[in-house]
């Protein structure tokens, strides 16, 4: 992806270009849809990596079954977004957020109460490879524990990335670990976000706070979320 | 002598009268201010806790009752005996009620509409031949604004008794595109081309997946339906993009869209169509010679 940015005096002109074949300004600028941002003169604009603004849905290549009493850790990667921030006057203001990949939309849940998500073209792995992950992706880890007496089978996972922190170390990005305890299709399930970066990346620093802070009604929300996560 | 000169101002403008008038003014002004504040506070509370139409009905009801109370307070202060007025109001109310059965029916239908909630303010609904955005739900009628910016008033009773479609009730919806393809085309290829163009459109949802359905045998060819799911707010963009994508992709793939075509074929075992020329068309030389 080539993200082209033009600066004109006290205005910033920003236009994304998703032509994979092109490398930078080879794209004809007149064909792009530009947005003009009025800032103060000679203002520095900061860029910040961030996670998508909607939940992401990952579809494993084949259905996954977590047997009763077992737990499994899964890894996947999510395309990052770039946030343009104007820090003028001591008050940082977000100008625009642009995905680094053109993400397609998908629906998760039933027709009435489901939610709009992004479909992420990522494999669901049992181990995260050190290489083979694009720099513009964040690595995420989900641990699913089946605390019920029934099989947990799912074909899609929906992860609410709006609730997680984004960490960075050595140019690699990680999110919080997400824990899900499945207690049965008819029971309230528990969902939690482990604070801090993954253990193997303890030196990582926070580069982006969560978009939404999870409220106190964790059990009520997790009941909804587990239905969305498991798709059952 | 004019009318104003006939008035005995000295006896009329006594301190008691002036005080009474001041109290009337005070009741009216303070009453209206308090009523206005109450309505604003209740509207804010209801806005968070209930739907827009319930909030509107409740605040309107409070407004009407409040104005009635203020008027009665002012009349009492002016020394008007309310008993005959209220008695007369009862009789008048009965007479008006009998005379306005249609209005009462609309009010009751409106209450049913509010309790059943088939639509809310801001929804796009279709009733009879009218499609529009719900602007307000009032005691007697529902006000719609059509997409060509016309104002339409639909009586509540009519809405309660007829079929109504709420187009924007659910967050996502499906749009079907019907297109005919000649029987000579490879239908499997048509199916995969349609599926590919739907998957390439970012506004179309991956899940629920686009559907491709061969629906009918027509004179012009086989009818194939492409159904794509999208967010309700993207209706116009998706409709235009998919329509143009179908035409462009079919042209690129050399797939005909047989509009106005009619293919005539004989049975495999039948003889060819017998053709007999009844009136031969004269060529140019014959036409010249005849002149």
Coordinates of C-alpha atoms in Angstrom, one line a residue:
Chain A
X1 CA 0.0 0.0 0.0
X2 CA 1.2 3.5 -0.8
X3 CA -0.1 6.2 1.5
X4 CA 0.5 9.6 -0.1
X5 CA 0.4 12.8 1.9
X6 CA 0.7 16.3 0.5
X7 CA 1.3 19.4 2.7
X8 CA 0.3 22.9 1.5
X9 CA 1.1 25.8 3.8
X10 CA -1.3 25.6 6.7
X11 CA -3.3 22.8 5.1
X12 CA -2.7 19.1 5.0
X13 CA -4.0 17.1 2.1
X14 CA -4.3 13.4 2.8
X15 CA -5.3 10.7 0.4
X16 CA -4.9 6.9 0.7
X17 CA -4.0 4.8 -2.2
X18 CA -4.3 1.0 -2.0
X19 CA -2.7 0.1 -5.3
X20 CA -0.5 -2.8 -4.4
X21 CA 1.5 -2.6 -7.6
X22 CA 2.5 1.0 -7.1
X23 CA 5.3 2.1 -5.0
X24 CA 4.7 5.6 -3.6
X25 CA 3.9 8.5 -5.8
X26 CA 3.6 6.6 -9.0
X27 CA -0.2 6.9 -8.6
X28 CA -1.7 9.8 -10.4
X29 CA -2.6 12.2 -7.6
X30 CA -5.5 13.7 -9.5
X31 CA -7.3 10.3 -9.4
X32 CA -7.2 10.1 -5.6
X33 CA -9.9 11.4 -3.3
X34 CA -8.2 14.0 -1.2
X35 CA -9.3 15.4 2.2
X36 CA -8.1 18.8 3.2
X37 CA -7.3 19.5 6.9
X38 CA -6.9 23.0 8.1
X39 CA -4.4 23.2 10.9
X40 CA -2.2 26.0 12.2
X41 CA 0.8 27.2 10.1
X42 CA 3.9 24.9 10.2
X43 CA 2.1 22.4 12.4
X44 CA 3.8 19.1 12.8
X45 CA 1.4 16.2 12.2
X46 CA 2.1 13.0 14.1
X47 CA 1.3 9.5 12.9
X48 CA 0.4 6.8 15.3
X49 CA -0.4 3.1 14.7
X50 CA -3.7 2.0 16.0
X51 CA -6.1 -1.0 15.7
X52 CA -9.3 -1.1 13.6
X53 CA -12.3 0.8 14.8
X54 CA -14.6 -2.3 14.6
X55 CA -14.3 -5.9 15.8
X56 CA -12.5 -8.2 13.4
X57 CA -13.6 -11.7 12.3
X58 CA -11.1 -14.4 11.6
X59 CA -12.2 -17.6 9.9
X60 CA -10.0 -20.6 10.5
X61 CA -9.3 -22.8 7.5
X62 CA -11.3 -25.6 9.1
X63 CA -13.7 -25.6 12.1
X64 CA -12.0 -25.8 15.5
X65 CA -13.3 -27.9 18.4
X66 CA -12.1 -27.3 21.9
X67 CA -12.9 -30.4 24.0
X68 CA -14.4 -30.0 27.5
X69 CA -11.9 -29.0 30.1
X70 CA -9.2 -28.2 27.5
X71 CA -7.8 -24.9 26.5
X72 CA -6.2 -23.6 23.4
X73 CA -4.1 -20.6 22.5
X74 CA -4.5 -19.1 19.0
X75 CA -2.6 -16.4 17.2
X76 CA -3.6 -14.2 14.4
X77 CA -2.6 -10.8 12.9
X78 CA -4.7 -7.7 12.3
X79 CA -3.9 -4.9 9.8
X80 CA -3.0 -1.7 11.6
X81 CA -4.5 1.7 10.9
X82 CA -2.5 4.9 10.8
X83 CA -3.9 7.8 12.9
X84 CA -2.9 11.3 11.9
X85 CA -2.8 13.6 14.9
X86 CA -2.4 17.4 15.0
X87 CA -0.7 18.3 18.3
X88 CA -0.9 22.1 17.9
X89 CA -1.7 24.1 20.9
X90 CA -0.9 21.3 23.3
X91 CA -4.2 19.5 22.6
X92 CA -3.8 16.6 20.3
X93 CA -6.6 16.3 17.8
X94 CA -7.2 13.3 15.6
X95 CA -7.4 14.4 12.0
X96 CA -8.1 11.1 10.2
X97 CA -7.5 7.4 10.6
X98 CA -6.6 5.3 7.5
X99 CA -6.4 1.5 7.3
X100 CA -3.2 0.2 5.8
X101 CA -5.2 -2.5 4.0
X102 CA -8.5 -2.3 2.4
X103 CA -10.6 -4.3 4.7
X104 CA -13.9 -5.9 3.6
X105 CA -16.9 -5.7 5.9
X106 CA -18.8 -8.7 7.4
X107 CA -21.6 -9.3 9.7
X108 CA -21.3 -11.3 12.9
X109 CA -24.3 -12.5 14.9
X110 CA -28.0 -12.6 14.1
X111 CA -29.7 -10.1 11.8
X112 CA -31.1 -7.9 14.5
X113 CA -28.5 -7.8 17.3
X114 CA -25.3 -8.7 15.4
X115 CA -22.7 -6.2 14.6
X116 CA -20.7 -4.9 11.7
X117 CA -17.1 -6.2 11.7
X118 CA -14.1 -6.3 9.4
X119 CA -13.2 -9.6 7.8
X120 CA -9.5 -10.2 8.3
X121 CA -7.7 -12.5 5.9
X122 CA -5.5 -14.1 8.5
X123 CA -4.9 -17.6 9.5
X124 CA -5.6 -18.8 13.0
X125 CA -2.3 -20.2 14.2
X126 CA -1.3 -22.2 17.3
X127 CA 2.1 -20.4 17.3
X128 CA 3.0 -17.0 16.0
X129 CA 5.9 -17.1 13.6
X130 CA 8.7 -14.6 14.3
X131 CA 8.9 -13.6 10.7
X132 CA 6.3 -13.8 7.9
X133 CA 4.2 -11.1 9.6
X134 CA 4.0 -7.8 7.8
X135 CA 5.2 -4.8 9.7
X136 CA 1.9 -3.1 9.3
X137 CA 0.1 -5.9 11.2
X138 CA -0.5 -6.4 15.0
X139 CA -0.1 -9.8 16.5
X140 CA -3.0 -10.9 18.7
X141 CA -3.3 -13.8 21.1
X142 CA -6.6 -15.4 22.2
X143 CA -6.8 -18.1 24.8
X144 CA -10.1 -20.1 24.8
X145 CA -10.8 -22.4 27.7
X146 CA -13.7 -24.7 27.5
X147 CA -15.0 -24.9 31.1
X148 CA -18.2 -26.7 30.2
X149 CA -19.1 -30.3 29.7
X150 CA -19.9 -29.9 26.1
X151 CA -17.8 -29.5 23.0
X152 CA -17.0 -26.0 21.8
X153 CA -17.0 -25.9 18.1
X154 CA -16.5 -22.7 16.1
X155 CA -15.9 -21.7 12.6
X156 CA -15.3 -18.0 13.1
X157 CA -13.8 -15.9 15.9
X158 CA -14.9 -12.3 16.5
X159 CA -12.4 -10.3 18.5
X160 CA -13.3 -6.8 19.8
X161 CA -10.0 -5.1 19.1
X162 CA -11.4 -1.8 20.3
X163 CA -10.9 -2.9 23.9
X164 CA -7.2 -3.8 23.7
X165 CA -4.0 -1.9 24.0
X166 CA -1.4 -1.8 21.2
X167 CA 2.2 -2.5 22.3
X168 CA 5.4 -2.2 20.3
X169 CA 8.9 -3.7 20.7
X170 CA 11.6 -4.0 18.1
X171 CA 9.3 -2.7 15.4
X172 CA 6.7 -5.5 16.1
X173 CA 3.2 -4.8 17.4
X174 CA 1.2 -6.8 19.9
X175 CA -2.1 -6.5 21.6
X176 CA -3.2 -7.6 25.0
X177 CA -3.9 -11.3 25.4
X178 CA -7.7 -12.1 25.3
X179 CA -9.0 -14.8 27.7
X180 CA -12.3 -16.5 27.1
X181 CA -13.8 -19.1 29.4
X182 CA -16.6 -20.9 27.8
X183 CA -19.1 -22.3 30.3
X184 CA -21.7 -23.8 28.0
X185 CA -24.0 -22.5 25.3
X186 CA -26.7 -21.6 27.8
X187 CA -24.4 -20.2 30.4
X188 CA -22.8 -16.8 31.0
X189 CA -19.2 -17.0 29.8
X190 CA -16.3 -14.9 31.0
X191 CA -14.1 -12.7 28.9
X192 CA -11.1 -10.8 30.1
X193 CA -8.2 -8.8 28.7
X194 CA -4.9 -9.6 30.3
X195 CA -3.3 -6.3 31.2
X196 CA 0.2 -5.6 29.7
X197 CA 1.9 -7.0 26.7
X198 CA 2.5 -10.8 26.2
X199 CA 5.0 -12.2 28.6
X200 CA 7.6 -12.8 25.9
X201 CA 7.4 -9.1 25.1
X202 CA 7.5 -7.6 28.5
X203 CA 9.7 -4.7 27.4
X204 CA 7.1 -3.6 24.9
X205 CA 5.7 -0.1 25.4
X206 CA 2.1 1.1 24.9
X207 CA 1.7 2.9 21.6
X208 CA -2.0 3.2 21.5
X209 CA -4.7 3.1 24.2
X210 CA -7.9 1.1 23.7
X211 CA -10.6 2.9 21.7
X212 CA -13.3 1.8 24.2
X213 CA -12.8 1.0 27.8
X214 CA -14.8 -2.1 28.8
X215 CA -17.4 -1.2 31.4
X216 CA -18.0 -3.0 34.7
X217 CA -20.8 -5.3 33.5
X218 CA -18.2 -7.8 32.3
X219 CA -20.4 -10.8 32.8
X220 CA -23.3 -9.4 30.9
X221 CA -21.0 -8.2 28.1
X222 CA -19.1 -11.5 28.0
X223 CA -22.3 -13.4 27.5
X224 CA -23.0 -11.3 24.4
X225 CA -19.4 -11.5 23.4
X226 CA -19.0 -15.3 23.8
X227 CA -22.0 -15.7 21.5
X228 CA -20.2 -13.5 19.0
X229 CA -16.9 -15.1 19.5
X230 CA -18.0 -18.6 19.1
X231 CA -20.8 -18.0 16.6
X232 CA -22.9 -20.5 18.4
Chain B
X1 CA -66.9 60.7 23.4
X2 CA -64.7 57.8 22.5
X3 CA -64.8 54.3 24.1
X4 CA -61.6 54.9 26.1
X5 CA -62.9 58.2 27.5
X6 CA -66.0 56.4 28.7
X7 CA -64.0 54.1 31.0
X8 CA -63.8 55.2 34.5
X9 CA -60.0 54.6 35.0
X10 CA -59.9 55.9 38.5
X11 CA -62.3 53.2 39.8
X12 CA -60.9 50.5 37.5
X13 CA -57.3 50.9 38.3
X14 CA -57.5 50.5 42.0
X15 CA -54.5 49.0 43.9
X16 CA -56.4 45.7 44.2
X17 CA -57.0 45.5 40.5
X18 CA -53.5 46.3 39.6
X19 CA -52.2 43.7 42.1
X20 CA -54.6 41.2 40.7
X21 CA -53.4 41.9 37.2
X22 CA -49.8 41.7 38.3
X23 CA -50.5 38.3 39.9
X24 CA -52.2 37.1 36.7
X25 CA -49.2 38.2 34.7
X26 CA -46.9 36.6 37.2
X27 CA -48.8 33.3 37.1
X28 CA -48.8 33.3 33.3
X29 CA -45.1 34.2 32.9
X30 CA -43.7 32.0 35.7
X31 CA -46.1 29.2 34.8
X32 CA -44.9 29.2 31.2
X33 CA -41.3 29.3 32.2
X34 CA -41.7 26.5 34.7
X35 CA -43.7 24.5 32.1
X36 CA -41.0 25.0 29.5
X37 CA -38.2 23.9 31.9
X38 CA -40.2 20.8 32.9
X39 CA -40.7 19.8 29.3
X40 CA -37.0 20.3 28.5
X41 CA -35.8 18.3 31.5
X42 CA -38.3 15.5 30.9
X43 CA -37.4 15.4 27.2
X44 CA -33.7 15.0 28.1
X45 CA -34.5 12.2 30.6
X46 CA -36.7 10.4 28.1
X47 CA -34.3 10.8 25.3
X48 CA -31.8 8.5 27.0
X49 CA -34.4 6.0 28.3
X50 CA -37.0 5.6 25.6
X51 CA -37.8 6.1 21.9
X52 CA -38.1 9.5 20.2
X53 CA -41.9 9.1 19.6
X54 CA -42.7 8.2 23.2
X55 CA -40.6 11.2 24.4
X56 CA -42.5 13.4 21.9
X57 CA -45.9 12.2 23.0
X58 CA -45.2 12.5 26.7
X59 CA -43.7 16.0 26.4
X60 CA -46.6 17.1 24.2
X61 CA -49.1 15.7 26.7
X62 CA -47.3 17.6 29.6
X63 CA -47.3 20.7 27.5
X64 CA -51.1 20.6 26.8
X65 CA -52.0 19.8 30.5
X66 CA -49.6 22.5 31.7
X67 CA -51.1 25.1 29.5
X68 CA -54.6 24.1 30.6
X69 CA -53.6 24.5 34.2
X70 CA -52.1 27.9 33.7
X71 CA -55.2 29.1 31.8
X72 CA -57.4 27.9 34.7
X73 CA -55.2 29.5 37.3
X74 CA -55.4 32.8 35.4
X75 CA -59.1 32.6 35.1
X76 CA -59.5 31.9 38.8
X77 CA -57.3 34.9 39.6
X78 CA -59.4 37.0 37.3
X79 CA -62.4 36.0 39.4
X80 CA -64.0 33.8 36.8
X81 CA -66.2 31.0 38.2
X82 CA -64.8 27.8 36.7
X83 CA -67.7 25.5 37.7
X84 CA -70.0 26.5 34.8
X85 CA -67.1 26.5 32.4
X86 CA -66.0 23.0 33.4
X87 CA -69.6 21.8 33.2
X88 CA -69.9 23.2 29.8
X89 CA -66.6 21.8 28.8
X90 CA -67.8 18.4 29.7
X91 CA -70.9 18.7 27.6
X92 CA -68.9 20.2 24.8
X93 CA -66.3 17.5 25.1
X94 CA -69.0 14.8 24.8
X95 CA -70.4 16.5 21.7
X96 CA -67.0 16.9 20.2
X97 CA -66.1 13.3 21.0
X98 CA -69.2 12.0 19.2
X99 CA -68.6 14.3 16.3
X100 CA -65.0 13.5 15.9
X101 CA -64.9 9.7 15.9
X102 CA -62.4 9.6 13.2
X103 CA -60.0 11.7 15.2
X104 CA -60.5 9.5 18.2
X105 CA -59.8 6.5 16.1
X106 CA -56.6 8.1 14.9
X107 CA -55.6 8.9 18.5
X108 CA -56.2 5.3 19.6
X109 CA -54.4 3.9 16.5
X110 CA -51.5 6.3 17.4
X111 CA -51.3 4.8 20.8
X112 CA -51.2 1.3 19.4
X113 CA -48.5 2.4 16.9
X114 CA -46.4 3.9 19.8
X115 CA -46.8 0.8 21.9
X116 CA -46.2 -1.7 19.1
X117 CA -43.3 0.3 17.7
X118 CA -43.3 -0.9 14.1
X119 CA -41.1 2.1 13.2
X120 CA -39.4 5.0 14.9
X121 CA -38.6 8.5 13.9
X122 CA -35.9 8.4 11.3
X123 CA -36.9 5.0 9.9
X124 CA -37.6 4.7 6.2
X125 CA -41.1 3.1 5.7
X126 CA -43.2 2.1 2.8
X127 CA -47.0 2.2 3.0
X128 CA -49.2 1.8 0.0
X129 CA -47.3 3.6 -2.8
X130 CA -45.5 6.0 -0.4
X131 CA -41.9 5.6 0.7
X132 CA -40.4 8.1 3.0
X133 CA -38.5 9.0 6.2
X134 CA -40.6 9.2 9.4
X135 CA -40.3 12.8 10.5
X136 CA -42.8 12.8 13.4
X137 CA -45.4 10.6 15.0
X138 CA -48.2 12.7 16.3
X139 CA -51.5 12.1 18.0
X140 CA -53.5 12.0 14.8
X141 CA -51.0 11.3 12.1
X142 CA -47.5 10.3 11.0
X143 CA -45.6 12.8 9.0
X144 CA -43.3 11.4 6.2
X145 CA -40.7 13.2 4.1
X146 CA -40.2 11.5 0.8
X147 CA -36.9 11.3 -1.0
X148 CA -37.9 13.9 -3.5
X149 CA -38.6 16.2 -0.5
X150 CA -42.4 16.0 -0.4
X151 CA -44.3 16.3 2.9
X152 CA -46.9 13.5 3.4
X153 CA -49.3 13.2 6.2
X154 CA -50.7 9.7 6.8
X155 CA -53.5 9.3 9.4
X156 CA -52.6 6.9 12.2
X157 CA -55.7 4.8 11.6
X158 CA -54.6 4.1 8.0
X159 CA -51.2 3.0 9.1
X160 CA -52.6 0.8 11.8
X161 CA -54.9 -1.0 9.3
X162 CA -52.7 -1.4 6.3
X163 CA -49.5 -3.4 5.5
X164 CA -46.4 -1.4 6.3
X165 CA -42.8 -2.1 5.4
X166 CA -40.0 -0.8 7.6
X167 CA -37.1 -0.7 5.2
X168 CA -34.4 0.4 7.7
X169 CA -35.5 -1.7 10.7
X170 CA -32.5 -4.0 10.6
X171 CA -28.9 -2.8 10.3
X172 CA -28.1 -4.8 7.2
X173 CA -30.2 -5.6 4.1
X174 CA -30.0 -7.5 0.8
X175 CA -30.4 -6.1 -2.6
X176 CA -31.2 -8.5 -5.5
X177 CA -30.1 -7.8 -9.1
X178 CA -31.9 -9.8 -11.8
X179 CA -30.1 -10.2 -15.1
X180 CA -30.8 -12.4 -18.1
X181 CA -28.1 -14.3 -19.9
X182 CA -28.5 -16.2 -23.2
X183 CA -28.9 -19.9 -23.0
X184 CA -25.8 -20.3 -25.1
X185 CA -23.6 -18.9 -22.3
X186 CA -21.8 -21.1 -19.8
X187 CA -24.0 -20.6 -16.7
X188 CA -21.3 -21.8 -14.3
X189 CA -19.0 -19.1 -15.7
X190 CA -21.8 -16.5 -15.3
X191 CA -22.2 -17.7 -11.7
X192 CA -18.5 -17.3 -10.8
X193 CA -18.3 -13.9 -12.5
X194 CA -21.2 -12.6 -10.5
X195 CA -19.8 -14.0 -7.3
X196 CA -16.4 -12.5 -8.0
X197 CA -17.7 -9.0 -8.7
X198 CA -19.7 -9.1 -5.5
X199 CA -16.7 -10.2 -3.4
X200 CA -14.6 -7.5 -5.0
X201 CA -16.9 -4.7 -3.8
X202 CA -15.7 -3.6 -0.3
X203 CA -19.2 -2.4 0.7
X204 CA -20.7 -5.8 0.2
X205 CA -20.5 -8.0 3.2
X206 CA -18.6 -11.3 3.1
X207 CA -21.0 -12.7 5.6
X208 CA -23.9 -13.2 4.9
X209 CA -22.3 -14.3 1.7
X210 CA -23.6 -13.1 -1.7
X211 CA -26.0 -15.5 -3.4
X212 CA -26.3 -16.3 -7.0
X213 CA -29.5 -18.0 -8.0
X214 CA -30.9 -19.1 -11.4
X215 CA -34.5 -18.2 -11.0
X216 CA -36.3 -18.4 -14.3
X217 CA -36.5 -19.6 -17.9
X218 CA -37.5 -16.6 -20.1
X219 CA -37.8 -16.0 -23.8
X220 CA -34.6 -13.8 -23.7
X221 CA -32.6 -16.3 -21.7
X222 CA -32.0 -17.6 -18.2
X223 CA -32.7 -15.2 -15.4
X224 CA -30.0 -15.1 -12.8
X225 CA -30.3 -13.2 -9.5
X226 CA -27.3 -11.8 -7.6
X227 CA -28.2 -10.9 -4.0
X228 CA -25.7 -8.9 -2.0
X229 CA -25.8 -7.9 1.6
X230 CA -24.7 -4.5 2.8
X231 CA -25.1 -1.9 5.5
X232 CA -28.5 -0.1 5.1
X233 CA -26.8 3.3 4.8
X234 CA -24.9 2.1 1.7
X235 CA -28.0 1.4 -0.3
X236 CA -27.5 3.9 -3.2
X237 CA -23.8 3.4 -3.5
X238 CA -24.0 -0.4 -3.6
X239 CA -26.9 -0.3 -6.0
X240 CA -25.0 1.9 -8.5
X241 CA -21.6 0.1 -8.1
X242 CA -23.0 -3.4 -8.5
X243 CA -25.2 -2.4 -11.4
X244 CA -22.2 -0.8 -13.3
X245 CA -19.9 -3.6 -12.3
X246 CA -22.3 -6.2 -13.8
X247 CA -22.4 -4.4 -17.1
X248 CA -18.7 -3.7 -17.2
X249 CA -17.7 -7.2 -16.2
X250 CA -20.1 -8.9 -18.6
X251 CA -18.7 -6.7 -21.4
X252 CA -15.2 -7.7 -20.5
X253 CA -16.1 -11.4 -20.3
X254 CA -18.1 -11.2 -23.6
X255 CA -21.3 -12.2 -21.9
X256 CA -24.4 -10.8 -23.6
X257 CA -27.2 -9.2 -21.7
X258 CA -30.1 -10.1 -24.0
X259 CA -32.4 -7.1 -23.6
X260 CA -35.1 -7.2 -26.3
X261 CA -33.8 -10.4 -27.7
X262 CA -35.9 -13.3 -28.7
X263 CA -34.3 -16.6 -29.7
X264 CA -36.3 -19.0 -31.9
X265 CA -35.1 -22.6 -32.0
X266 CA -36.6 -25.7 -33.4
X267 CA -36.7 -29.0 -31.8
X268 CA -33.5 -31.2 -32.4
X269 CA -35.5 -33.7 -34.5
X270 CA -37.6 -31.2 -36.3
X271 CA -37.0 -30.0 -39.8
X272 CA -35.5 -26.5 -40.3
X273 CA -38.0 -23.6 -40.5
X274 CA -39.5 -23.5 -43.9
X275 CA -39.0 -20.0 -45.4
X276 CA -41.0 -18.8 -48.3
X277 CA -40.4 -15.3 -49.8
X278 CA -43.8 -13.8 -50.5
X279 CA -42.9 -10.3 -51.8
X280 CA -39.3 -10.2 -53.1
X281 CA -37.5 -7.0 -52.2
X282 CA -36.6 -5.2 -55.5
X283 CA -32.9 -4.4 -55.9
X284 CA -31.8 -0.9 -56.8
X285 CA -31.6 -1.6 -60.6
X286 CA -35.1 -2.8 -60.7
X287 CA -36.3 0.2 -58.8
X288 CA -34.5 2.5 -61.3
X289 CA -35.9 0.8 -64.3
X290 CA -39.4 0.9 -63.0
X291 CA -39.1 4.7 -62.8

